[in-house]
Coordinates of C-alpha atoms in Angstrom, one line a residue:
X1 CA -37.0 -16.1 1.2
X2 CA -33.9 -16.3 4.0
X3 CA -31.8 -13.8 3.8
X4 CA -28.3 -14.7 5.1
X5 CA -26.7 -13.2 7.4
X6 CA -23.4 -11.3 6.9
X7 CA -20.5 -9.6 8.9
X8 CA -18.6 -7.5 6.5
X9 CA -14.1 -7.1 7.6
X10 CA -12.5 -4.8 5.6
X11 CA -10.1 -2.3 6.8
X12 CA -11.5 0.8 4.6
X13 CA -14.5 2.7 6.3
X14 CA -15.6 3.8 2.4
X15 CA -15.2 0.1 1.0
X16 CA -17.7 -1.6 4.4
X17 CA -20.2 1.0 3.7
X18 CA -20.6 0.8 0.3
X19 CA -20.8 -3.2 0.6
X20 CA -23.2 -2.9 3.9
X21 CA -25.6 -0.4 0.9
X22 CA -25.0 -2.8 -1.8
X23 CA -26.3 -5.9 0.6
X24 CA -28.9 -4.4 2.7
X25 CA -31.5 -5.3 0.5
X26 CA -31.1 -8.8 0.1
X27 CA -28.8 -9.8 3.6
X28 CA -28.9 -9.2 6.7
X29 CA -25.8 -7.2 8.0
X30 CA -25.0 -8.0 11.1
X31 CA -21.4 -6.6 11.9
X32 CA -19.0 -4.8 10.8
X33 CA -15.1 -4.5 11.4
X34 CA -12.5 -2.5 10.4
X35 CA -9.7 -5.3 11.8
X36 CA -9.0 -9.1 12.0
X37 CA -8.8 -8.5 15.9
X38 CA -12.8 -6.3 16.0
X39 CA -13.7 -9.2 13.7
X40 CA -12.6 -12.1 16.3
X41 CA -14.0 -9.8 19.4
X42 CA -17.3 -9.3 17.3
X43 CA -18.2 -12.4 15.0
X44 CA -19.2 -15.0 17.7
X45 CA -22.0 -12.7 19.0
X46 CA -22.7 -11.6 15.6
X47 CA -23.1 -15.1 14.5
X48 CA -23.2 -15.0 10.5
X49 CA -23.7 -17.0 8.1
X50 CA -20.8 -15.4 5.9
X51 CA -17.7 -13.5 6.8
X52 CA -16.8 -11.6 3.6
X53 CA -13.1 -10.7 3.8
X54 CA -10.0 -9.0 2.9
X55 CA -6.5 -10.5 2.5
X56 CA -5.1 -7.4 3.9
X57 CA -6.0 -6.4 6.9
X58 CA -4.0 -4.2 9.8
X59 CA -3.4 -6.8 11.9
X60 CA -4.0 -10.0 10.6
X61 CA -4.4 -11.0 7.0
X62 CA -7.2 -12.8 6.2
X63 CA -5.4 -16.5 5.8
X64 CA -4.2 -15.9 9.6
X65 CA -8.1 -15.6 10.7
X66 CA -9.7 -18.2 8.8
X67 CA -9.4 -20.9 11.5
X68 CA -10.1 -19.0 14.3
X69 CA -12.9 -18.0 12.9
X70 CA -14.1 -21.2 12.2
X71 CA -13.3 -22.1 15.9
X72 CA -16.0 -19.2 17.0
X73 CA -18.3 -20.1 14.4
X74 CA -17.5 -23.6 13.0
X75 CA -20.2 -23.2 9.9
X76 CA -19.6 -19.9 9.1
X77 CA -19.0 -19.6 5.4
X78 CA -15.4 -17.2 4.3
X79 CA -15.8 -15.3 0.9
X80 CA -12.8 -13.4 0.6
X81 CA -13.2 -9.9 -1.0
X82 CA -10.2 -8.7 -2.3
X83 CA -8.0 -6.7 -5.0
X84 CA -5.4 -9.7 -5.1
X85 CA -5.8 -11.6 -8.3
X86 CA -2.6 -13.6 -8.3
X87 CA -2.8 -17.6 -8.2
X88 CA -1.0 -18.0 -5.1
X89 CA -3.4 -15.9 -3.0
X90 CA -6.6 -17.2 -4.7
X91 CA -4.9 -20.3 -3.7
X92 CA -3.7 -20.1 -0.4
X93 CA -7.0 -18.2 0.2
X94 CA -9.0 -21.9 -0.4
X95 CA -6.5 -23.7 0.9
X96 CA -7.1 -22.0 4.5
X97 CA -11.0 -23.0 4.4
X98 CA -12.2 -19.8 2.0
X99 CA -15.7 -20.6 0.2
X100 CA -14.8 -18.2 -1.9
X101 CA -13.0 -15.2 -3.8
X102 CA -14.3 -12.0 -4.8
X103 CA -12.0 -9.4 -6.5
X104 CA -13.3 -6.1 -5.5
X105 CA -13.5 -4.4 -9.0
X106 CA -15.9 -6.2 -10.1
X107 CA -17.7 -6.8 -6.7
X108 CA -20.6 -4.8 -7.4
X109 CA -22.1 -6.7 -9.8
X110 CA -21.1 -10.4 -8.1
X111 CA -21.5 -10.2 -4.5
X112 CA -24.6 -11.3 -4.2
X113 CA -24.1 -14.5 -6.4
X114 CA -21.3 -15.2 -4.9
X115 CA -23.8 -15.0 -1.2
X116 CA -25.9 -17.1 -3.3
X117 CA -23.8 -19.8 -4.3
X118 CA -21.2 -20.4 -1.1
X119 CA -24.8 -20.2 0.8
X120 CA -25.8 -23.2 -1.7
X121 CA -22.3 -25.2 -0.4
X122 CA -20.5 -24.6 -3.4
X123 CA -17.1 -22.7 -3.9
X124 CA -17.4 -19.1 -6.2
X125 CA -14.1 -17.7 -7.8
X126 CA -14.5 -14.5 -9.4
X127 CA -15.0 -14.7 -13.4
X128 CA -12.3 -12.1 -13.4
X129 CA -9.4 -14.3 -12.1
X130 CA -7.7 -16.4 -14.9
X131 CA -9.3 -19.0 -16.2
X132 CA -6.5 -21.7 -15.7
X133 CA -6.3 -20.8 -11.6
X134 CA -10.5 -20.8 -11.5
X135 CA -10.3 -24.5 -13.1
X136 CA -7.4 -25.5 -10.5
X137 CA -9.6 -24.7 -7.6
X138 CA -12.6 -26.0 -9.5
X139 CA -11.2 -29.0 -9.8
X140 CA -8.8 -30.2 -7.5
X141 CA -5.8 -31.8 -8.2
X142 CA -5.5 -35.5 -7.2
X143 CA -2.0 -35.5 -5.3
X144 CA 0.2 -38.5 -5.6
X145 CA 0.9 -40.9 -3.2
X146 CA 3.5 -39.0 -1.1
X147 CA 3.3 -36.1 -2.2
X148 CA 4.0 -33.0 -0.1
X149 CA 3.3 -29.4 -0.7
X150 CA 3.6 -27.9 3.1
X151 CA 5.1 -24.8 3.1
X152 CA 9.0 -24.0 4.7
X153 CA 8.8 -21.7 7.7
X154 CA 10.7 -19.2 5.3
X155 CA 8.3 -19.6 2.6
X156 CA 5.3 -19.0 5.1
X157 CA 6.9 -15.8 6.9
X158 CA 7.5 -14.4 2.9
X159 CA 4.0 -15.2 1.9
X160 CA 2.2 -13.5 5.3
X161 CA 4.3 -10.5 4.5
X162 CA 3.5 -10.8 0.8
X163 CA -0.3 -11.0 1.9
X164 CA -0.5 -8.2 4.5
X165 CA 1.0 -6.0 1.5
X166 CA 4.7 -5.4 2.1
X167 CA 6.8 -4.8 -0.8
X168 CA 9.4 -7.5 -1.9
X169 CA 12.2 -5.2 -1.4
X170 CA 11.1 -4.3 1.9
X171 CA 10.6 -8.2 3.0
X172 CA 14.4 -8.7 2.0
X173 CA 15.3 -5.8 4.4
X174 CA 13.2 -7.0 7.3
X175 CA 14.7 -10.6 6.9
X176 CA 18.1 -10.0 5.7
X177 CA 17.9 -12.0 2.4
X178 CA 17.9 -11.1 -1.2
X179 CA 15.4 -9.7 -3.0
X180 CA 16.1 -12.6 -5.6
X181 CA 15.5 -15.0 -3.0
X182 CA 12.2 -13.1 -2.2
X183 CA 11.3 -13.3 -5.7
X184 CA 12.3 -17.3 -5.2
X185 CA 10.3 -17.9 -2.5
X186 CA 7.5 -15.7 -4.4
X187 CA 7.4 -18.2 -7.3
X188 CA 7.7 -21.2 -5.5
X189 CA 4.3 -20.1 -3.5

């Protein structure tokens, strides 16, 4: 039986090893990083089959490196592995190009059919994440003629901060708005 062929990003040492153990049986592992900028220096040579992936990395969140991973490795498959549960990220995160979306509590016991299923070309959204969000990305909806849901500058430069973890708060410092407005642009993601 193949065995795909995985490079693990995560920026937690404890969190890569216990996913290289939990793998090793069934995968092959081959690479590790502990940053969106290792990951981009190391993935090409690596040459995986699937990048699993955190949102929040040091340097890059995990939306930011979806394409340019895809450049190195155009059929590279993105499952991201994550604590973030909330609509917007599971749907930004398939929105970029994800294949899928792990949350990392219950990681253990779906990793591997998650593997199994993004390896089969179809999408895998955590049981865990609410229901109504898993049957939005499931199921796509059909936009209307005309319809537009690109993002504003502002709301893209909220949501990056959002996703590399910064508190709301201190987003509304850094860009000299309110934290209302924060909140606005939150809910409107």
């Amino acid at each position: 039986m193949y065995q795909p062929r995985v490079f693990i990003a995560d920026d937690h040492p404890l969190v890569l090893e216990g996913f290289r153990q939990l793998l090793a049986h069934d995968t092959v592992i081959v690479g590790t990083a502990h940053s969106g900028g290792e990951l981009l220096e190391k993935v090409q040579q690596a040459a995986p089959d699937i990048v699993l992936l955190d949102v929040s990395m040091p340097d890059k969140n995990g939306f930011e490196l979806i394409q340019s991973l895809k450049k190195k490795v155009p059929r590279v498959r993105i499952i991201f592995v994550t604590m973030l549960s909330e609509p917007f990220y599971v749907s930004e995160g398939f929105r970029n190009g994800a294949n899928g979306y792990v949350l990392k509590q219950s990681a253990s016991a779906e990793l591997m059919t998650a593997i199994r299923t993004v390896m089969s070309d179809r999408r895998y959204v955590s049981p865990e994440v609410a229901q109504d969000v898993r049957e939005s990305i499931e199921h796509p909806w059909i936009r209307p003629e005309g319809y537009n849901a690109q993002l504003t500058p502002r709301q893209r430069e909220v949501l990056r901060m959002l996703a590399n973890g910064i508190a709301p708060k201190a987003i509304a410092t850094t860009m000299g708005i309110s934290i209302k407005t924060v909140e606005f642009h939150k809910s409107s993601l």
